[in-house]
Tab-separated table of C-alpha atoms in Angstrom:
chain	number	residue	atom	x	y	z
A	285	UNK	CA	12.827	22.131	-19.649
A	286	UNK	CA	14.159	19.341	-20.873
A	287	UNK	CA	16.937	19.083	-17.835
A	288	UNK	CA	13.679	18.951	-15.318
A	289	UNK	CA	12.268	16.157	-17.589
A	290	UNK	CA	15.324	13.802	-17.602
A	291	UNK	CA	15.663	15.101	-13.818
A	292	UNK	CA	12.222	13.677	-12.937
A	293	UNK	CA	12.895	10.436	-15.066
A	294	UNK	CA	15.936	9.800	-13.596
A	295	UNK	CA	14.569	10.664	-9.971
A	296	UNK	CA	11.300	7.929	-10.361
A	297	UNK	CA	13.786	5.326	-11.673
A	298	UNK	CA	16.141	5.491	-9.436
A	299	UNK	CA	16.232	7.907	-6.234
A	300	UNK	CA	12.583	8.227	-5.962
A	301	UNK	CA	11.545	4.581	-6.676
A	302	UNK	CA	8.370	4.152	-6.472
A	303	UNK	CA	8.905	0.916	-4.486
A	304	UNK	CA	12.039	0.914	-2.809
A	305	UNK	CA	11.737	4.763	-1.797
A	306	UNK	CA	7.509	4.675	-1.151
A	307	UNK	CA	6.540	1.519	-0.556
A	308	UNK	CA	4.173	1.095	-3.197
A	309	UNK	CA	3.143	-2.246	-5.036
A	310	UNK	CA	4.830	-4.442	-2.356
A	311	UNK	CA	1.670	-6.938	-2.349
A	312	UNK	CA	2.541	-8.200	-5.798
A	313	UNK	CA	6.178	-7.675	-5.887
A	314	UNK	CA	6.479	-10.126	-3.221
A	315	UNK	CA	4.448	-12.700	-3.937
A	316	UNK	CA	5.282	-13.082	-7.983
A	317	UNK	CA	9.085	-11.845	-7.476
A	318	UNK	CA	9.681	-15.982	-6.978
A	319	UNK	CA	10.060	-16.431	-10.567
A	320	UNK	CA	12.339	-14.614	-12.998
A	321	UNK	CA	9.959	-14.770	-16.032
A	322	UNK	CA	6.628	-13.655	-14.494
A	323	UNK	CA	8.792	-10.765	-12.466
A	324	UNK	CA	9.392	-9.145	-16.001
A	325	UNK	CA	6.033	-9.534	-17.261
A	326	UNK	CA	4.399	-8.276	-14.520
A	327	UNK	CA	7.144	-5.317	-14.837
A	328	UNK	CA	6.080	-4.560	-18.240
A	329	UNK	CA	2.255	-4.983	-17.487
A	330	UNK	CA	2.984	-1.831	-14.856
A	331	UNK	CA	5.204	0.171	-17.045
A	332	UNK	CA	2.383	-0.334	-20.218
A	333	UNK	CA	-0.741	0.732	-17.502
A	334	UNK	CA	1.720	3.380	-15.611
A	335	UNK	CA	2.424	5.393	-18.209
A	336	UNK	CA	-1.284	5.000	-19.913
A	337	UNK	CA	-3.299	6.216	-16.757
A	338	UNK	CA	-0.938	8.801	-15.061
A	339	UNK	CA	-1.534	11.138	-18.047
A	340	UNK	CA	-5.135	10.134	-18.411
A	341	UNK	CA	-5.453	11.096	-14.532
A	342	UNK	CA	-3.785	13.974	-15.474
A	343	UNK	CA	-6.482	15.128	-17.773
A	344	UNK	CA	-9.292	13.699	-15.871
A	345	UNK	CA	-7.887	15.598	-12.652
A	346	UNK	CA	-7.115	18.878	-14.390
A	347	UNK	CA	-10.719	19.345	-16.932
A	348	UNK	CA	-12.986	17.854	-13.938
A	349	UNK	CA	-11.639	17.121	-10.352
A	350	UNK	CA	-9.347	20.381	-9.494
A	351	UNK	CA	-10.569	23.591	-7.887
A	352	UNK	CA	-11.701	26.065	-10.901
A	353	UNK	CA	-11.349	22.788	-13.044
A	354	UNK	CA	-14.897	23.279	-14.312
A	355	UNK	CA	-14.882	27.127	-15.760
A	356	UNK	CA	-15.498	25.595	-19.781
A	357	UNK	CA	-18.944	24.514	-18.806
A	358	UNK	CA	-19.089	28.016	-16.677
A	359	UNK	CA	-18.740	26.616	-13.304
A	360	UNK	CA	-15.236	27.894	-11.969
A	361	UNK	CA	-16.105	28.033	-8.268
A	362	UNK	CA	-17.003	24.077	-8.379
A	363	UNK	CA	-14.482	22.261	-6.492
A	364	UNK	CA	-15.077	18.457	-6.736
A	365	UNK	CA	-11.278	17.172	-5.858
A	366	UNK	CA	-12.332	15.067	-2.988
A	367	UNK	CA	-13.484	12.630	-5.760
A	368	UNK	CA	-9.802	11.770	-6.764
A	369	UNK	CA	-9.723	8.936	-5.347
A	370	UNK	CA	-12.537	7.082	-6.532
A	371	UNK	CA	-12.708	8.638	-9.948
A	372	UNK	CA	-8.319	7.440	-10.459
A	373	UNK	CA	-9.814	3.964	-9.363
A	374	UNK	CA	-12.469	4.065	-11.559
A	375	UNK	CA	-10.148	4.860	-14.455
A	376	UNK	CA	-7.253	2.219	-13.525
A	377	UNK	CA	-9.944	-0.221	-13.242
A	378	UNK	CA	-11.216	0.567	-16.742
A	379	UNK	CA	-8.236	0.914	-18.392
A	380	UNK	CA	-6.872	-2.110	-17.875
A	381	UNK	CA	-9.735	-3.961	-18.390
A	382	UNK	CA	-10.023	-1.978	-21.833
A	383	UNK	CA	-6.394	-2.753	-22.357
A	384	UNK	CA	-7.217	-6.354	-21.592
A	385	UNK	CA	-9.957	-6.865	-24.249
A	386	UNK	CA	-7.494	-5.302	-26.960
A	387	UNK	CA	-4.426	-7.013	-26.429
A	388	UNK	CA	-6.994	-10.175	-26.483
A	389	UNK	CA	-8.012	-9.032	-29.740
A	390	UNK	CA	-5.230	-7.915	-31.832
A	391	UNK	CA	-2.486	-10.044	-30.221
A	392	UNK	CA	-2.712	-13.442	-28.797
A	393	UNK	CA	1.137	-13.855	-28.077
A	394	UNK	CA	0.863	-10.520	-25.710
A	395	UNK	CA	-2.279	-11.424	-24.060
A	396	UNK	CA	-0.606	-14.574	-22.969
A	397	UNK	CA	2.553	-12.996	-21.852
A	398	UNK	CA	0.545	-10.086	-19.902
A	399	UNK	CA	-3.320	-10.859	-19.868
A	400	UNK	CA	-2.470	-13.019	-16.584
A	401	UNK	CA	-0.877	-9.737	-14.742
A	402	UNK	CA	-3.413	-7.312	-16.022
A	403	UNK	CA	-6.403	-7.803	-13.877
A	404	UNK	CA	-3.562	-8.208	-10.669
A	405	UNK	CA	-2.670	-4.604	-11.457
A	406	UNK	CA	-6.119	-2.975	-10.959
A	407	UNK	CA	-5.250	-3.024	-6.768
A	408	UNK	CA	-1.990	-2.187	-7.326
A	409	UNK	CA	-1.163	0.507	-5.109
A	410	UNK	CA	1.508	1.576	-7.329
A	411	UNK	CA	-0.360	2.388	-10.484
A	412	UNK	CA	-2.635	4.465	-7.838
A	413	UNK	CA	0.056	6.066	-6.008
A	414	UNK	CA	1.852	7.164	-8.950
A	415	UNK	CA	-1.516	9.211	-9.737
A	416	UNK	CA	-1.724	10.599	-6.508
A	417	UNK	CA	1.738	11.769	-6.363
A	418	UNK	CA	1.014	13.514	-9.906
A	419	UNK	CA	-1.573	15.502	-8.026
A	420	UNK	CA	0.679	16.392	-5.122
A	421	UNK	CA	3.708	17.699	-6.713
A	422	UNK	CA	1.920	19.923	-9.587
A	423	UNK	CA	3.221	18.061	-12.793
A	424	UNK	CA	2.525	19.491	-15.649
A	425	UNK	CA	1.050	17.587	-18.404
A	426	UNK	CA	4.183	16.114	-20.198
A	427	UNK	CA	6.117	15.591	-16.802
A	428	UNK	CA	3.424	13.659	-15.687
A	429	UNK	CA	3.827	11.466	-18.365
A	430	UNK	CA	7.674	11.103	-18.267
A	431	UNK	CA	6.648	10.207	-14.561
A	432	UNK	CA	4.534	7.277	-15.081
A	433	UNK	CA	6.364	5.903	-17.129
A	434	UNK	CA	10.065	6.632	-15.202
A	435	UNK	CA	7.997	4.807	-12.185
A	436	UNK	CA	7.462	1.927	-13.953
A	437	UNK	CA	10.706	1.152	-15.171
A	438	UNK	CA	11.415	1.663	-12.089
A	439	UNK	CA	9.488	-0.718	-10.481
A	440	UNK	CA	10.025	-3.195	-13.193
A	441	UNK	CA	13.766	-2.469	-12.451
A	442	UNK	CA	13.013	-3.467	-8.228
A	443	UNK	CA	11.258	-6.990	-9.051
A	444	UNK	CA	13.472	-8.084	-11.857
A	445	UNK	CA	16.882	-7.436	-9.560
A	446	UNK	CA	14.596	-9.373	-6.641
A	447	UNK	CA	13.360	-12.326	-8.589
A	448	UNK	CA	17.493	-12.594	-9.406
A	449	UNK	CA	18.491	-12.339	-6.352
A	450	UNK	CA	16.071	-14.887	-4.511
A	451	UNK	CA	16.879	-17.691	-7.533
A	452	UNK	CA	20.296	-17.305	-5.687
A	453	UNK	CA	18.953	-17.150	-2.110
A	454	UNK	CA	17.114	-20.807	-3.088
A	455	UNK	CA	20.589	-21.855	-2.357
A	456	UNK	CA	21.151	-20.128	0.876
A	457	UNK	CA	20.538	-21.711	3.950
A	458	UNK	CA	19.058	-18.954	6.331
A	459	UNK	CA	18.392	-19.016	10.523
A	460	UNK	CA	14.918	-21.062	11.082
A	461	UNK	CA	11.909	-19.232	10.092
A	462	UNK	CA	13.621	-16.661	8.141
A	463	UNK	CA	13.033	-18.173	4.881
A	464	UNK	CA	10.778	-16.627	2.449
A	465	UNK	CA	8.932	-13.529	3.465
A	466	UNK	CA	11.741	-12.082	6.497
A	467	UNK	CA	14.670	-12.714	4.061
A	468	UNK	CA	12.671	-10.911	1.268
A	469	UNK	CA	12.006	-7.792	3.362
A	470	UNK	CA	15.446	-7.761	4.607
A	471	UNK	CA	16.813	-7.951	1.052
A	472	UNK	CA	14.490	-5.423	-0.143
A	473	UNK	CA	15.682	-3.338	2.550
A	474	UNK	CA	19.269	-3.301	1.595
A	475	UNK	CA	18.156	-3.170	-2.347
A	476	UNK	CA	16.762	-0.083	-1.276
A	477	UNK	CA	20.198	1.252	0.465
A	478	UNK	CA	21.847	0.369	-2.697
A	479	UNK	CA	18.630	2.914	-4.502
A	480	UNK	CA	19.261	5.338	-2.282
A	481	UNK	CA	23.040	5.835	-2.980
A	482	UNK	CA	21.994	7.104	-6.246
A	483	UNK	CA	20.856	10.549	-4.722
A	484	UNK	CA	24.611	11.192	-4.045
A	485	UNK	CA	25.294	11.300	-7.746
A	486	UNK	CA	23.993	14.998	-9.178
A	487	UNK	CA	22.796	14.731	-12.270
B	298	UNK	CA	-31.313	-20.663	21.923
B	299	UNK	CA	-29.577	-23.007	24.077
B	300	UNK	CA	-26.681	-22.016	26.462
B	301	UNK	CA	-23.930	-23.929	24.663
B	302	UNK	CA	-25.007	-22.593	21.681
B	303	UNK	CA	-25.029	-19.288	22.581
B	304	UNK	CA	-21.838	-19.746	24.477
B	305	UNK	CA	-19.852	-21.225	21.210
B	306	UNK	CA	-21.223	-18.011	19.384
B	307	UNK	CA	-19.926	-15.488	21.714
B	308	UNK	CA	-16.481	-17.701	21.495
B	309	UNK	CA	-16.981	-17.572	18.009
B	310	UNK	CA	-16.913	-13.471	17.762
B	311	UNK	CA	-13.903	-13.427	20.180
B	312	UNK	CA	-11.968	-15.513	17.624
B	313	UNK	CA	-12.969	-13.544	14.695
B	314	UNK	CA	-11.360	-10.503	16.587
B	315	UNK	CA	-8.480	-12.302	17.929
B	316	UNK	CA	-7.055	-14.271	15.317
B	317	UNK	CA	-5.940	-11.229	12.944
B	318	UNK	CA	-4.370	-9.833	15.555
B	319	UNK	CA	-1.746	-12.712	16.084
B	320	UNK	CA	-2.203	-15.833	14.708
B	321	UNK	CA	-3.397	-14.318	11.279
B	322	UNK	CA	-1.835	-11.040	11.296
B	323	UNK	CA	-2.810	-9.620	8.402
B	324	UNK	CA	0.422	-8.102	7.749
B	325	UNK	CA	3.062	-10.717	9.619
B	326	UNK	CA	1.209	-13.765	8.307
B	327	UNK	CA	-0.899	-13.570	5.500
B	328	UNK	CA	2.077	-10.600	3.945
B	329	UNK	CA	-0.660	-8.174	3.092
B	330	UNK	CA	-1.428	-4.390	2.960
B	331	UNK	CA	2.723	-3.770	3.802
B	332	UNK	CA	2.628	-0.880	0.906
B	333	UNK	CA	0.997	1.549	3.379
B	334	UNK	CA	2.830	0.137	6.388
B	335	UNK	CA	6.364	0.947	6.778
B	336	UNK	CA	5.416	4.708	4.796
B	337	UNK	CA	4.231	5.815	7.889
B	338	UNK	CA	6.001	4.389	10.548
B	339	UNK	CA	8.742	7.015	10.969
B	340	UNK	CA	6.843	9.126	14.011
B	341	UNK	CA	4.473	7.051	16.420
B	342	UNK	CA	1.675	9.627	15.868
B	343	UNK	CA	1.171	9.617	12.040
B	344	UNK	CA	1.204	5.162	12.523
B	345	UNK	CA	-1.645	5.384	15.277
B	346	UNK	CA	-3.562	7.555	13.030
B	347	UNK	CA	-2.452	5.350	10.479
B	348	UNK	CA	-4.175	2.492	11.839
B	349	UNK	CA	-7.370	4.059	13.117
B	350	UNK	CA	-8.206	5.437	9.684
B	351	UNK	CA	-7.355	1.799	8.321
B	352	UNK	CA	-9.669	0.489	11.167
B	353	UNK	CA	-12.624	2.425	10.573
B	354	UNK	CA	-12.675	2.004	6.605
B	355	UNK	CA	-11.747	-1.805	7.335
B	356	UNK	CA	-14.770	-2.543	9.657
B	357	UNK	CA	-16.898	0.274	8.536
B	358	UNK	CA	-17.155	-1.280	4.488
B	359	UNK	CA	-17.117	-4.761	5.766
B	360	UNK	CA	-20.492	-4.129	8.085
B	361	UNK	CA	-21.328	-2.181	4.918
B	362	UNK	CA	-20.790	-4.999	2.015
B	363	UNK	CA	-21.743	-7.782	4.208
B	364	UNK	CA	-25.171	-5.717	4.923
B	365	UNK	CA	-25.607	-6.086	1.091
B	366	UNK	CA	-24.094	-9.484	0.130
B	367	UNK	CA	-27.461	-10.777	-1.026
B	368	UNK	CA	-27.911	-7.722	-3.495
B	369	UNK	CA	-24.613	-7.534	-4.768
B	370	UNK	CA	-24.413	-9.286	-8.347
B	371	UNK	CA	-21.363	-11.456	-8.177
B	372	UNK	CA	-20.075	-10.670	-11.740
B	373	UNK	CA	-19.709	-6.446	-10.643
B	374	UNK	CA	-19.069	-7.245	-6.784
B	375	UNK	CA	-15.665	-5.726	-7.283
B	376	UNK	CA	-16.342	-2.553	-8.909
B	377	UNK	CA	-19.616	-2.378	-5.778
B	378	UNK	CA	-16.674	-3.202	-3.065
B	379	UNK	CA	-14.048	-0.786	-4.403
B	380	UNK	CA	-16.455	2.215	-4.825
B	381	UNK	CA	-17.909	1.042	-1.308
B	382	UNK	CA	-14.445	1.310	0.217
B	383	UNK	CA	-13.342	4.590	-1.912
B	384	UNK	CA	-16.655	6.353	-0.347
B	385	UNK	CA	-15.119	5.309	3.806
B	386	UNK	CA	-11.977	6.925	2.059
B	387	UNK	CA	-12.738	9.999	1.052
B	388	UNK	CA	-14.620	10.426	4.442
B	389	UNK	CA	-11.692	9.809	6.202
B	390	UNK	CA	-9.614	11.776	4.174
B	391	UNK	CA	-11.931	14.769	4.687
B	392	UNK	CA	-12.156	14.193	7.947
B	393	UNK	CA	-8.412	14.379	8.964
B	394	UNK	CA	-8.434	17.610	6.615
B	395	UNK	CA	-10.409	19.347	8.849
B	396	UNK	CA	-9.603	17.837	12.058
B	397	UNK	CA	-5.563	17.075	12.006
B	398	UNK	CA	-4.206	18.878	9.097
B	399	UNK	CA	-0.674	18.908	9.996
B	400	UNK	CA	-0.770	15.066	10.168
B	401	UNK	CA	-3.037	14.572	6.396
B	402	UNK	CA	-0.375	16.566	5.085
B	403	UNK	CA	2.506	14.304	6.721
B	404	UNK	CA	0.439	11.043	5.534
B	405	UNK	CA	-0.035	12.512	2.309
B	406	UNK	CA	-1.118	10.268	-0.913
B	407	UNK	CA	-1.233	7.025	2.190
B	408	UNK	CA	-4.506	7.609	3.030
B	409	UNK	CA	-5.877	7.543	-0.321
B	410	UNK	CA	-3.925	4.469	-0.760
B	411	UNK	CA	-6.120	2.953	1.652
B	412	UNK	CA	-8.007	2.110	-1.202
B	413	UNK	CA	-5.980	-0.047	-3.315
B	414	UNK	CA	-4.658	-1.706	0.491
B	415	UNK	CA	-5.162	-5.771	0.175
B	416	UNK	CA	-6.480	-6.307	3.114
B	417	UNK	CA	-9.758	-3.912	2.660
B	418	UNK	CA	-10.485	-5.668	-0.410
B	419	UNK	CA	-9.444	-9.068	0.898
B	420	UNK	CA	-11.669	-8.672	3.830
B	421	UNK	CA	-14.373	-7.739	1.694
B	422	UNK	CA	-13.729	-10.986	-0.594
B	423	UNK	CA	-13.001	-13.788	1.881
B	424	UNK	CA	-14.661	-13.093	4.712
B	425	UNK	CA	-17.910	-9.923	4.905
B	426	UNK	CA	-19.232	-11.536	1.293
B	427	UNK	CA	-20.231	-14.865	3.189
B	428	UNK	CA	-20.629	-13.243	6.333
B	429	UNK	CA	-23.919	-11.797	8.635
B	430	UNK	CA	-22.993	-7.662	9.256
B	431	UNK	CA	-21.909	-8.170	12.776
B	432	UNK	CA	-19.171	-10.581	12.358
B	433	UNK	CA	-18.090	-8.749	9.492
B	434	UNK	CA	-17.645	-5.326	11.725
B	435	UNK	CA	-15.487	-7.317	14.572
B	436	UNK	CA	-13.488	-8.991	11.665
B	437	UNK	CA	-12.854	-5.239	10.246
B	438	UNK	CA	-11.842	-4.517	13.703
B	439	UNK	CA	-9.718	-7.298	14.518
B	440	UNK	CA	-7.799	-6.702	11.311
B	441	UNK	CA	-7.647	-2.904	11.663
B	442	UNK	CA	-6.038	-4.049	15.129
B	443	UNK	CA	-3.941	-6.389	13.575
B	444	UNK	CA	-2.375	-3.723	11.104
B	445	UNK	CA	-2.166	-0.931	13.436
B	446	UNK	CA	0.106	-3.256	15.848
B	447	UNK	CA	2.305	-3.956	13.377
B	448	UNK	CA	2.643	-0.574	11.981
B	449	UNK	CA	3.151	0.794	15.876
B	450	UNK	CA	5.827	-1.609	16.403
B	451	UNK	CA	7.326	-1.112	13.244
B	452	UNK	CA	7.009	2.776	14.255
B	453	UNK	CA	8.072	2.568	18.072
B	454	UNK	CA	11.379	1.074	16.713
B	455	UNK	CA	12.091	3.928	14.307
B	456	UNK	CA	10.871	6.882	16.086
B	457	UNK	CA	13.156	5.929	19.821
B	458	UNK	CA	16.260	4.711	17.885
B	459	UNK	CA	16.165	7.511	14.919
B	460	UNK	CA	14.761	10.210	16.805
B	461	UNK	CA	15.462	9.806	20.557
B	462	UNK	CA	11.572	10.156	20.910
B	463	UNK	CA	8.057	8.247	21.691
B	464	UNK	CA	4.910	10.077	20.367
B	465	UNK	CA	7.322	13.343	20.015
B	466	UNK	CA	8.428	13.570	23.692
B	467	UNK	CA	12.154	12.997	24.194
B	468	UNK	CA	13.055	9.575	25.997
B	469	UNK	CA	16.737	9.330	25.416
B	470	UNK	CA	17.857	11.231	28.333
B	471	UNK	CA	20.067	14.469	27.896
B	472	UNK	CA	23.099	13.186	29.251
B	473	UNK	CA	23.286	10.208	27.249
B	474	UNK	CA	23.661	12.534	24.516
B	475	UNK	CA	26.405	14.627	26.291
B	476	UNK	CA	27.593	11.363	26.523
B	477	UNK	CA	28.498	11.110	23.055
B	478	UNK	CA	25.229	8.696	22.203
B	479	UNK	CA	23.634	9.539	18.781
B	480	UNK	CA	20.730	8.762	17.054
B	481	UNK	CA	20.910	6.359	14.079
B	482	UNK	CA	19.559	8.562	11.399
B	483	UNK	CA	19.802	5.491	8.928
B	484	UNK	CA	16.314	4.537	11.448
B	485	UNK	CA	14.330	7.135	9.725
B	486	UNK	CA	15.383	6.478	5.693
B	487	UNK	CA	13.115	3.717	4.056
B	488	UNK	CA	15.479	0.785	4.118
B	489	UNK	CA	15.249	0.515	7.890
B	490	UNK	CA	11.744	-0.003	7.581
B	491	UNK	CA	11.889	-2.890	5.039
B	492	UNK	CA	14.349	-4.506	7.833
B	493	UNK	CA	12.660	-4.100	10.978
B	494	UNK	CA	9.274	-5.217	9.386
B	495	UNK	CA	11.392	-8.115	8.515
B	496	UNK	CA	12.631	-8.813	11.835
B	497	UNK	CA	9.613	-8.234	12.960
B	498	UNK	CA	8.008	-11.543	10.906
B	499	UNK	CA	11.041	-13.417	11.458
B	500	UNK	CA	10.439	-12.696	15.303
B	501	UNK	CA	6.486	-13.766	15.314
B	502	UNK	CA	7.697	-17.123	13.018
B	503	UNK	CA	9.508	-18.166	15.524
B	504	UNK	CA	7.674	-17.444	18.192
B	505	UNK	CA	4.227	-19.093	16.157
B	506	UNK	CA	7.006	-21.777	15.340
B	507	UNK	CA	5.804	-21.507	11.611
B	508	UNK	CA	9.292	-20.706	9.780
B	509	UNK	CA	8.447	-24.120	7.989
B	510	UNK	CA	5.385	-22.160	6.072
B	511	UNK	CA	5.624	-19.996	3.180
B	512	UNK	CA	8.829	-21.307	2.279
C-alpha cells in the first residue's frame, strides 16, 4: 500500500511528469518561465490548487459523475460521466477563485506572492489534466491525492530548472531567429530526456 | 453595396482565414494551445483527428459566442465561454466514442483538454466577442487549420522517422531495412516532440524573417 503510494509519487514527479512526459501546462510555463521568482510562485500556486481539486474531482466524480455513482439517492443505473469535463472545469474555476478570496482575506503577504498566478491557473491544462488522468487510471481516493499533489511538484520542479536555465541562455548567443520560443522548446526537449532517464532507476 | 466595398469584404474574410494559418499561426507565432499538440503527434491519424475535433469546437463556439456577444454580461463572459466550449467538447468526445473508438481511446484525456486549450478561449476573447457570427466561424476555421498543420507536420516527422510509416502504411522500403537502416525509436518518446516543434518555429522565423520578435 504504501510502496504503490510512494510509487505513484515518485512516478508524477519524476518519470511521469506531468509536463515534460504529457505536455500539459506548456502555455504558462513558457511564457512566465523568463523570470526565476514568478517561475516558483506560479509552481506553488499549481502544487496548492493541484492537490486541492484532484481529490475534490475525485469525490465529485465518484458520488455524482461515474456509472452507478448515483445508487444513495436510488438511482444506480444513471450514468452522467459525459459531464466530466465541464463539471472538473466548473470546480477548478471555483476553487481557485474561492482560494483567491481567502488568501485575500486572511493573508495579504500570500495573496501578493500568489493572487497574481491564481486566476492564470483556471485554463491551465495541467490542473485539468491531472483530473482527467485520475479518472483514467482508477485511483483510489488517497492515491489520487498523493497524485495531485506529486504532479505539482512536479511541474513546479520543470519551470523552476527552466527559468534557471534560460537566466543562463540570456548569455548565449544562438543561430538567428532561434532566440526565445525555438531555444525554449528545444531545451525543454532535452530537460525532458534528462526526466525520462529516471524510469531506468527501479524504485 | 458598392463593388469595392463588397470586394474589400470578401478580401477581408480571406484574410481572417489565412492569416492563422501562416503569418499568425496560432501555435508557431502567437506560442499557444502547444499542451495538446505534440501529445498526439506520434501516428499521423490520431493528429488529423486531432485537428478536426479542435476545428469544429474552435469555429463551432466562436459562431456560437459571437451569435451572443450582445447578451453575454461582460463580468461572467468567461464562465458563459468556457461552459459554451465544454458543451462542443463533450459532443465531440461522444462522438468519436461511438464513431472511432480505437482512436478516443489512443487520444485519451486530449480531447477533453480541448477545453482548457488557449486558443479556444483566446479566440473567443480577442476576436468572436467583437466580431459578427460569420467572421467568427472562418476565424475558428482558419485557426483550427492553423493548429492542425502544425500538429501534422509535427506528426509526419515522427511517425516516417520513428515508425517507417505515413498514416500506418509502410514507406521505408523493405530493403532499406535489410539494409541495416533502423528506425529512430527516440522519434516516438516525448522529447522528440518538444524538438521538432522547435525546429519547426525556428524554421517558419526564418522563413517570416521574424527571429528579431519575441526575444
Amino acid at each position: 500500500m504504501t510502496e504503490n503510494l510512494v510509487g505513484i509519487f515518485l512516478n508524477s514527479v519524476f518519470t511521469g511528469n506531468i509536463l515534460l512526459a504529457y505536455f500539459l501546462g506548456m502555455c504558462s510555463f513558457v511564457a512566465v518561465s523568463k523570470n526565476i521568482n514568478t517561475a516558483i510562485g506560479l509552481g506553488f500556486a499549481v502544487i496548492f490548487v493541484l492537490s486541492i481539486t484532484t481529490p475534490l474531482n475525485w469525490l465529485i466524480y465518484h458520488f455524482l459523475l461515474a456509472p452507478g455513482a448515483l445508487y444513495w439517492i436510488g438511482l444506480p443505473d444513471v450514468n452522467l460521466s459525459f459531464l466530466k469535463f465541464i463539471m472538473f472545469i466548473a470546480v477548478i474555476a471555483a476553487v481557485v477563485q474561492a482560494i483567491e478570496i481567502i488568501i485575500d482575506r486572511f493573508s495579504a503577504a500570500l495573496y501578493a506572492g500568489l493572487g497574481v498566478f491564481l486566476p492564470l491557473i483556471a485554463v491551465n491544462c495541467a490542473i485539468l489534466g491531472t483530473s482527467l488522468f485520475m479518472v483514467e487510471r482508477d485511483h483510489t481516493f488517497i492515491e489520487s491525492l498523493i497524485f495531485g499533489f506529486g504532479s505539482g511538484v512536479g511541474w513546479m520542479l520543470a519551470i523552476i530548472s527552466m527559468a534557471a536555465i534560460r537566466i543562463k541562455l540570456r548569455y548565449a548567443n544562438p543561430p538567428y531567429g532561434m532566440e526565445g520560443y525555438p531555444l525554449a522548446m528545444i531545451v525543454t526537449g532535452l530537460m525532458a530526456m534528462a526526466f525520462m532517464l529516471f524510469s531506468g532507476i527501479s524504485f | 453595396m458598392s463593388h469595392g466595398a463588397k470586394m474589400k469584404k470578401k478580401n477581408n474574410a480571406l484574410k481572417i482565414f489565412l492569416q492563422p494559418i501562416w503569418s499568425k499561426n496560432p501555435i508557431n507565432i502567437q506560442m499557444l494551445g502547444i499542451c495538446s499538440a505534440l501529445a498526439v503527434t506520434v501516428q499521423l491519424k490520431t493528429a488529423l483527428v486531432m485537428a478536426l475535433s479542435m476545428t469544429f469546437v474552435v469555429s463551432c463556439s466562436s459562431f456560437m459566442i459571437s451569435l451572443f456577444r450582445k447578451q453575454i454580461p461582460k463580468n461572467i463572459r468567461i464562465i458563459v465561454e468556457l461552459s459554451v466550449i465544454s458543451t462542443f467538447v463533450i459532443l465531440t468526445d461522444e462522438f468519436l466514442r461511438a464513431y472511432f473508438y480505437d482512436i478516443s481511446k489512443q487520444l485519451s484525456v486530449f480531447v477533453g483538454l480541448i477545453i482548457t486549450n488557449c486558443i479556444v478561449m483566446g479566440r473567443a476573447e480577442a476576436f468572436a466577442l467583437s466580431n459578427p457570427p460569420h467572421l467568427a466561424f472562418i476565424d475558428g476555421i482558419g485557426n483550427g487549420f492553423g493548429y492542425g498543420s502544425v500538429l501534422l507536420a509535427v506528426a509526419f516527422i515522427r511517425e516516417l522517422l520513428g515508425s517507417g510509416k505515413c498514416f500506418g502504411f509502410q514507406v521505408v522500403p523493405d530493403y532499406l531495412y535489410s539494409m541495416g537502416y533502423e528506425n529512430a525509436g527516440f522519434m516516438l518518446l516525448a522529447p522528440a516532440a518538444f524538438i521538432i516543434i522547435g525546429l519547426l518555429i525556428w524554421l517558419q522565423k526564418v522563413l517570416t524573417k521574424d527571429g528579431e520578435l519575441n526575444r
